[in-house]
Amino acid sequence: MVRSALCLLSAIFMLSACAAPGIQFDGDNRPLNTAYRIKASDTAKIQFRVLDAVNALRSSAGVTPLELDSQLNAAAATHSRDMALQNRPWHFGSDGSSPLERVKRVGYPGILIGENISETYENESETLAAWMKRSDTRNVVLSPRAKKLGFSWFQEPNGKIWWTMVTGS
């Protein structure tokens, strides 16, 4: 009898750990109403995680890996913040600057290959996966001419994230 009660109690504890009460899930079984929050201390970790993911995708496509570039990171960070201020995802700065002009401003000596942008509540992996679904943004990630990568973001207090990826030769 004691053994049966212990087994039943163990089963209840295990099942109660499966889902917290009050949490709702979307069609992909992801929790709803949870914001992906980025701390300042996560910057390098996220940038290198994206670099590793991009290089895995490039390796699968038979393309040489990229190196993270601090100047391209700076251009990406500036544009992410500027998109948030403008409240629209587009490739032009509030001063009318183009991606080409922004990489020159930060002193990048190479040639701009491309820029991907996104306005989302998704994390960097989901954002990269979305870019890989479209040919124009996938071409920026997989361009054989690219040698360097810049990646950054700006997160609003409500959790919305403005992502920018810049590639250069």
PDB file of C-alpha atoms in Angstrom:
ATOM      1  CA  MET A   1       0.000   0.000   0.000  1.00  0.00           C
ATOM      2  CA  VAL A   2       2.806   2.406   0.934  1.00  0.00           C
ATOM      3  CA  ARG A   3       4.620   1.486  -2.268  1.00  0.00           C
ATOM      4  CA  SER A   4       1.519   2.243  -4.383  1.00  0.00           C
ATOM      5  CA  ALA A   5       1.066   5.588  -2.656  1.00  0.00           C
ATOM      6  CA  LEU A   6       4.710   6.509  -3.280  1.00  0.00           C
ATOM      7  CA  CYS A   7       4.425   5.556  -6.967  1.00  0.00           C
ATOM      8  CA  LEU A   8       1.256   7.623  -7.326  1.00  0.00           C
ATOM      9  CA  LEU A   9       2.863  10.590  -5.572  1.00  0.00           C
ATOM     10  CA  SER A  10       5.954  10.328  -7.812  1.00  0.00           C
ATOM     11  CA  ALA A  11       3.784  10.239 -10.932  1.00  0.00           C
ATOM     12  CA  ILE A  12       1.895  13.349  -9.797  1.00  0.00           C
ATOM     13  CA  PHE A  13       5.154  15.236  -9.203  1.00  0.00           C
ATOM     14  CA  MET A  14       6.525  14.220 -12.601  1.00  0.00           C
ATOM     15  CA  LEU A  15       3.339  15.239 -14.415  1.00  0.00           C
ATOM     16  CA  SER A  16       3.145  18.550 -12.577  1.00  0.00           C
ATOM     17  CA  ALA A  17       6.605  19.405 -13.904  1.00  0.00           C
ATOM     18  CA  CYS A  18       5.471  18.955 -17.507  1.00  0.00           C
ATOM     19  CA  ALA A  19       3.616  22.256 -17.783  1.00  0.00           C
ATOM     20  CA  ALA A  20       3.271  25.226 -15.522  1.00  0.00           C
ATOM     21  CA  PRO A  21      -0.312  26.346 -14.903  1.00  0.00           C
ATOM     22  CA  GLY A  22      -1.415  29.437 -16.792  1.00  0.00           C
ATOM     23  CA  ILE A  23       1.137  29.161 -19.614  1.00  0.00           C
ATOM     24  CA  GLN A  24      -0.378  29.038 -23.087  1.00  0.00           C
ATOM     25  CA  PHE A  25       1.378  27.614 -26.136  1.00  0.00           C
ATOM     26  CA  ASP A  26       1.221  28.515 -29.825  1.00  0.00           C
ATOM     27  CA  GLY A  27       0.833  26.083 -32.746  1.00  0.00           C
ATOM     28  CA  ASP A  28       4.558  25.281 -32.662  1.00  0.00           C
ATOM     29  CA  ASN A  29       4.337  24.438 -28.947  1.00  0.00           C
ATOM     30  CA  ARG A  30       6.261  27.593 -27.968  1.00  0.00           C
ATOM     31  CA  PRO A  31       5.134  29.556 -24.887  1.00  0.00           C
ATOM     32  CA  LEU A  32       3.071  32.640 -25.696  1.00  0.00           C
ATOM     33  CA  ASN A  33       3.582  36.044 -24.082  1.00  0.00           C
ATOM     34  CA  THR A  34       7.183  35.444 -23.182  1.00  0.00           C
ATOM     35  CA  ALA A  35       9.653  38.072 -24.286  1.00  0.00           C
ATOM     36  CA  TYR A  36      13.143  37.118 -25.333  1.00  0.00           C
ATOM     37  CA  ARG A  37      15.210  39.490 -23.208  1.00  0.00           C
ATOM     38  CA  ILE A  38      18.801  40.339 -24.054  1.00  0.00           C
ATOM     39  CA  LYS A  39      21.203  41.571 -21.388  1.00  0.00           C
ATOM     40  CA  ALA A  40      24.202  43.757 -22.247  1.00  0.00           C
ATOM     41  CA  SER A  41      26.461  40.953 -21.045  1.00  0.00           C
ATOM     42  CA  ASP A  42      24.992  38.655 -23.750  1.00  0.00           C
ATOM     43  CA  THR A  43      26.366  40.672 -26.685  1.00  0.00           C
ATOM     44  CA  ALA A  44      29.516  38.675 -27.483  1.00  0.00           C
ATOM     45  CA  LYS A  45      27.792  35.376 -26.751  1.00  0.00           C
ATOM     46  CA  ILE A  46      24.963  36.147 -29.207  1.00  0.00           C
ATOM     47  CA  GLN A  47      27.295  37.499 -31.892  1.00  0.00           C
ATOM     48  CA  PHE A  48      29.487  34.395 -31.775  1.00  0.00           C
ATOM     49  CA  ARG A  49      26.435  32.106 -31.679  1.00  0.00           C
ATOM     50  CA  VAL A  50      25.187  33.774 -34.882  1.00  0.00           C
ATOM     51  CA  LEU A  51      28.652  33.585 -36.435  1.00  0.00           C
ATOM     52  CA  ASP A  52      28.790  29.845 -35.686  1.00  0.00           C
ATOM     53  CA  ALA A  53      25.301  29.307 -37.133  1.00  0.00           C
ATOM     54  CA  VAL A  54      26.087  31.346 -40.260  1.00  0.00           C
ATOM     55  CA  ASN A  55      29.337  29.455 -40.774  1.00  0.00           C
ATOM     56  CA  ALA A  56      27.562  26.101 -40.384  1.00  0.00           C
ATOM     57  CA  LEU A  57      25.089  27.182 -43.075  1.00  0.00           C
ATOM     58  CA  ARG A  58      27.925  28.398 -45.290  1.00  0.00           C
ATOM     59  CA  SER A  59      29.846  25.150 -44.789  1.00  0.00           C
ATOM     60  CA  SER A  60      26.780  23.154 -45.839  1.00  0.00           C
ATOM     61  CA  ALA A  61      26.576  25.319 -48.956  1.00  0.00           C
ATOM     62  CA  GLY A  62      30.294  24.832 -49.709  1.00  0.00           C
ATOM     63  CA  VAL A  63      31.156  28.470 -48.960  1.00  0.00           C
ATOM     64  CA  THR A  64      34.119  29.703 -46.890  1.00  0.00           C
ATOM     65  CA  PRO A  65      33.442  30.809 -43.308  1.00  0.00           C
ATOM     66  CA  LEU A  66      33.095  34.426 -42.190  1.00  0.00           C
ATOM     67  CA  GLU A  67      34.971  36.296 -39.461  1.00  0.00           C
ATOM     68  CA  LEU A  68      33.251  38.631 -37.022  1.00  0.00           C
ATOM     69  CA  ASP A  69      34.268  42.242 -37.642  1.00  0.00           C
ATOM     70  CA  SER A  70      34.006  44.931 -34.953  1.00  0.00           C
ATOM     71  CA  GLN A  71      33.486  47.745 -37.462  1.00  0.00           C
ATOM     72  CA  LEU A  72      30.628  45.902 -39.164  1.00  0.00           C
ATOM     73  CA  ASN A  73      29.190  45.136 -35.701  1.00  0.00           C
ATOM     74  CA  ALA A  74      29.243  48.881 -34.993  1.00  0.00           C
ATOM     75  CA  ALA A  75      27.472  49.670 -38.281  1.00  0.00           C
ATOM     76  CA  ALA A  76      24.847  47.010 -37.506  1.00  0.00           C
ATOM     77  CA  ALA A  77      24.294  48.342 -33.967  1.00  0.00           C
ATOM     78  CA  THR A  78      23.897  51.920 -35.198  1.00  0.00           C
ATOM     79  CA  HIS A  79      21.360  50.900 -37.816  1.00  0.00           C
ATOM     80  CA  SER A  80      19.373  48.725 -35.411  1.00  0.00           C
ATOM     81  CA  ARG A  81      18.967  51.631 -33.001  1.00  0.00           C
ATOM     82  CA  ASP A  82      18.082  53.979 -35.853  1.00  0.00           C
ATOM     83  CA  MET A  83      15.383  51.625 -37.191  1.00  0.00           C
ATOM     84  CA  ALA A  84      13.843  51.544 -33.709  1.00  0.00           C
ATOM     85  CA  LEU A  85      13.836  55.357 -33.588  1.00  0.00           C
ATOM     86  CA  GLN A  86      12.171  55.454 -37.019  1.00  0.00           C
ATOM     87  CA  ASN A  87       9.846  52.614 -35.997  1.00  0.00           C
ATOM     88  CA  ARG A  88      10.227  50.897 -39.351  1.00  0.00           C
ATOM     89  CA  PRO A  89      12.487  48.184 -40.707  1.00  0.00           C
ATOM     90  CA  TRP A  90      14.207  49.500 -43.776  1.00  0.00           C
ATOM     91  CA  HIS A  91      17.687  49.869 -45.170  1.00  0.00           C
ATOM     92  CA  PHE A  92      17.921  53.667 -44.978  1.00  0.00           C
ATOM     93  CA  GLY A  93      18.975  55.650 -41.937  1.00  0.00           C
ATOM     94  CA  SER A  94      16.973  58.540 -40.531  1.00  0.00           C
ATOM     95  CA  ASP A  95      19.584  60.801 -42.158  1.00  0.00           C
ATOM     96  CA  GLY A  96      19.039  59.107 -45.536  1.00  0.00           C
ATOM     97  CA  SER A  97      22.203  57.007 -45.231  1.00  0.00           C
ATOM     98  CA  SER A  98      22.509  53.731 -47.103  1.00  0.00           C
ATOM     99  CA  PRO A  99      24.175  50.551 -45.812  1.00  0.00           C
ATOM    100  CA  LEU A 100      27.201  51.458 -47.967  1.00  0.00           C
ATOM    101  CA  GLU A 101      27.522  54.859 -46.311  1.00  0.00           C
ATOM    102  CA  ARG A 102      27.143  53.375 -42.809  1.00  0.00           C
ATOM    103  CA  VAL A 103      29.981  50.868 -43.238  1.00  0.00           C
ATOM    104  CA  LYS A 104      32.201  53.652 -44.582  1.00  0.00           C
ATOM    105  CA  ARG A 105      31.354  55.849 -41.564  1.00  0.00           C
ATOM    106  CA  VAL A 106      32.654  53.225 -39.147  1.00  0.00           C
ATOM    107  CA  GLY A 107      35.904  52.982 -41.114  1.00  0.00           C
ATOM    108  CA  TYR A 108      35.347  49.555 -42.646  1.00  0.00           C
ATOM    109  CA  PRO A 109      38.026  49.200 -45.345  1.00  0.00           C
ATOM    110  CA  GLY A 110      36.313  46.434 -47.320  1.00  0.00           C
ATOM    111  CA  ILE A 111      33.353  46.358 -49.643  1.00  0.00           C
ATOM    112  CA  LEU A 112      29.773  45.995 -48.426  1.00  0.00           C
ATOM    113  CA  ILE A 113      28.248  42.744 -49.684  1.00  0.00           C
ATOM    114  CA  GLY A 114      24.799  42.982 -48.129  1.00  0.00           C
ATOM    115  CA  GLU A 115      22.567  43.840 -45.197  1.00  0.00           C
ATOM    116  CA  ASN A 116      19.704  41.899 -43.604  1.00  0.00           C
ATOM    117  CA  ILE A 117      17.278  43.553 -41.201  1.00  0.00           C
ATOM    118  CA  SER A 118      14.366  42.409 -39.092  1.00  0.00           C
ATOM    119  CA  GLU A 119      11.788  43.773 -36.669  1.00  0.00           C
ATOM    120  CA  THR A 120      10.635  40.941 -34.438  1.00  0.00           C
ATOM    121  CA  TYR A 121      10.141  39.498 -30.972  1.00  0.00           C
ATOM    122  CA  GLU A 122      12.033  36.354 -32.024  1.00  0.00           C
ATOM    123  CA  ASN A 123      15.526  35.403 -30.940  1.00  0.00           C
ATOM    124  CA  GLU A 124      18.578  35.496 -33.195  1.00  0.00           C
ATOM    125  CA  SER A 125      18.255  31.836 -34.260  1.00  0.00           C
ATOM    126  CA  GLU A 126      14.649  32.268 -35.358  1.00  0.00           C
ATOM    127  CA  THR A 127      15.574  35.483 -37.152  1.00  0.00           C
ATOM    128  CA  LEU A 128      18.418  33.774 -39.026  1.00  0.00           C
ATOM    129  CA  ALA A 129      16.080  30.912 -39.935  1.00  0.00           C
ATOM    130  CA  ALA A 130      13.569  33.439 -41.329  1.00  0.00           C
ATOM    131  CA  TRP A 131      16.324  35.086 -43.396  1.00  0.00           C
ATOM    132  CA  MET A 132      17.269  31.683 -44.806  1.00  0.00           C
ATOM    133  CA  LYS A 133      13.708  31.154 -46.103  1.00  0.00           C
ATOM    134  CA  ARG A 134      13.904  34.087 -48.544  1.00  0.00           C
ATOM    135  CA  SER A 135      16.300  34.105 -51.475  1.00  0.00           C
ATOM    136  CA  ASP A 136      17.323  37.778 -51.166  1.00  0.00           C
ATOM    137  CA  THR A 137      18.261  37.562 -47.485  1.00  0.00           C
ATOM    138  CA  ARG A 138      19.683  34.047 -47.859  1.00  0.00           C
ATOM    139  CA  ASN A 139      22.003  35.396 -50.570  1.00  0.00           C
ATOM    140  CA  VAL A 140      23.460  37.891 -48.063  1.00  0.00           C
ATOM    141  CA  VAL A 141      24.212  35.061 -45.627  1.00  0.00           C
ATOM    142  CA  LEU A 142      25.653  32.700 -48.243  1.00  0.00           C
ATOM    143  CA  SER A 143      27.413  35.094 -50.631  1.00  0.00           C
ATOM    144  CA  PRO A 144      30.757  33.585 -51.683  1.00  0.00           C
ATOM    145  CA  ARG A 145      32.164  37.146 -51.889  1.00  0.00           C
ATOM    146  CA  ALA A 146      31.566  37.785 -48.173  1.00  0.00           C
ATOM    147  CA  LYS A 147      34.490  37.347 -45.777  1.00  0.00           C
ATOM    148  CA  LYS A 148      33.374  39.423 -42.745  1.00  0.00           C
ATOM    149  CA  LEU A 149      30.211  39.578 -40.642  1.00  0.00           C
ATOM    150  CA  GLY A 150      28.689  42.273 -38.488  1.00  0.00           C
ATOM    151  CA  PHE A 151      25.691  41.466 -36.328  1.00  0.00           C
ATOM    152  CA  SER A 152      23.857  43.529 -33.749  1.00  0.00           C
ATOM    153  CA  TRP A 153      20.439  44.627 -32.475  1.00  0.00           C
ATOM    154  CA  PHE A 154      18.483  47.080 -30.423  1.00  0.00           C
ATOM    155  CA  GLN A 155      15.816  45.863 -28.009  1.00  0.00           C
ATOM    156  CA  GLU A 156      12.959  48.121 -26.970  1.00  0.00           C
ATOM    157  CA  PRO A 157      11.564  48.019 -23.420  1.00  0.00           C
ATOM    158  CA  ASN A 158       8.494  46.117 -24.724  1.00  0.00           C
ATOM    159  CA  GLY A 159      10.782  43.332 -25.995  1.00  0.00           C
ATOM    160  CA  LYS A 160      10.705  44.142 -29.718  1.00  0.00           C
ATOM    161  CA  ILE A 161      14.110  43.556 -31.294  1.00  0.00           C
ATOM    162  CA  TRP A 162      15.548  45.308 -34.331  1.00  0.00           C
ATOM    163  CA  TRP A 163      18.187  42.980 -35.838  1.00  0.00           C
ATOM    164  CA  THR A 164      20.837  43.952 -38.395  1.00  0.00           C
ATOM    165  CA  MET A 165      23.358  41.699 -40.152  1.00  0.00           C
ATOM    166  CA  VAL A 166      25.995  43.204 -42.424  1.00  0.00           C
ATOM    167  CA  THR A 167      28.427  41.250 -44.592  1.00  0.00           C
ATOM    168  CA  GLY A 168      31.524  42.575 -46.298  1.00  0.00           C
ATOM    169  CA  SER A 169      34.535  41.454 -48.292  1.00  0.00           C
TER     170      SER A 169
END
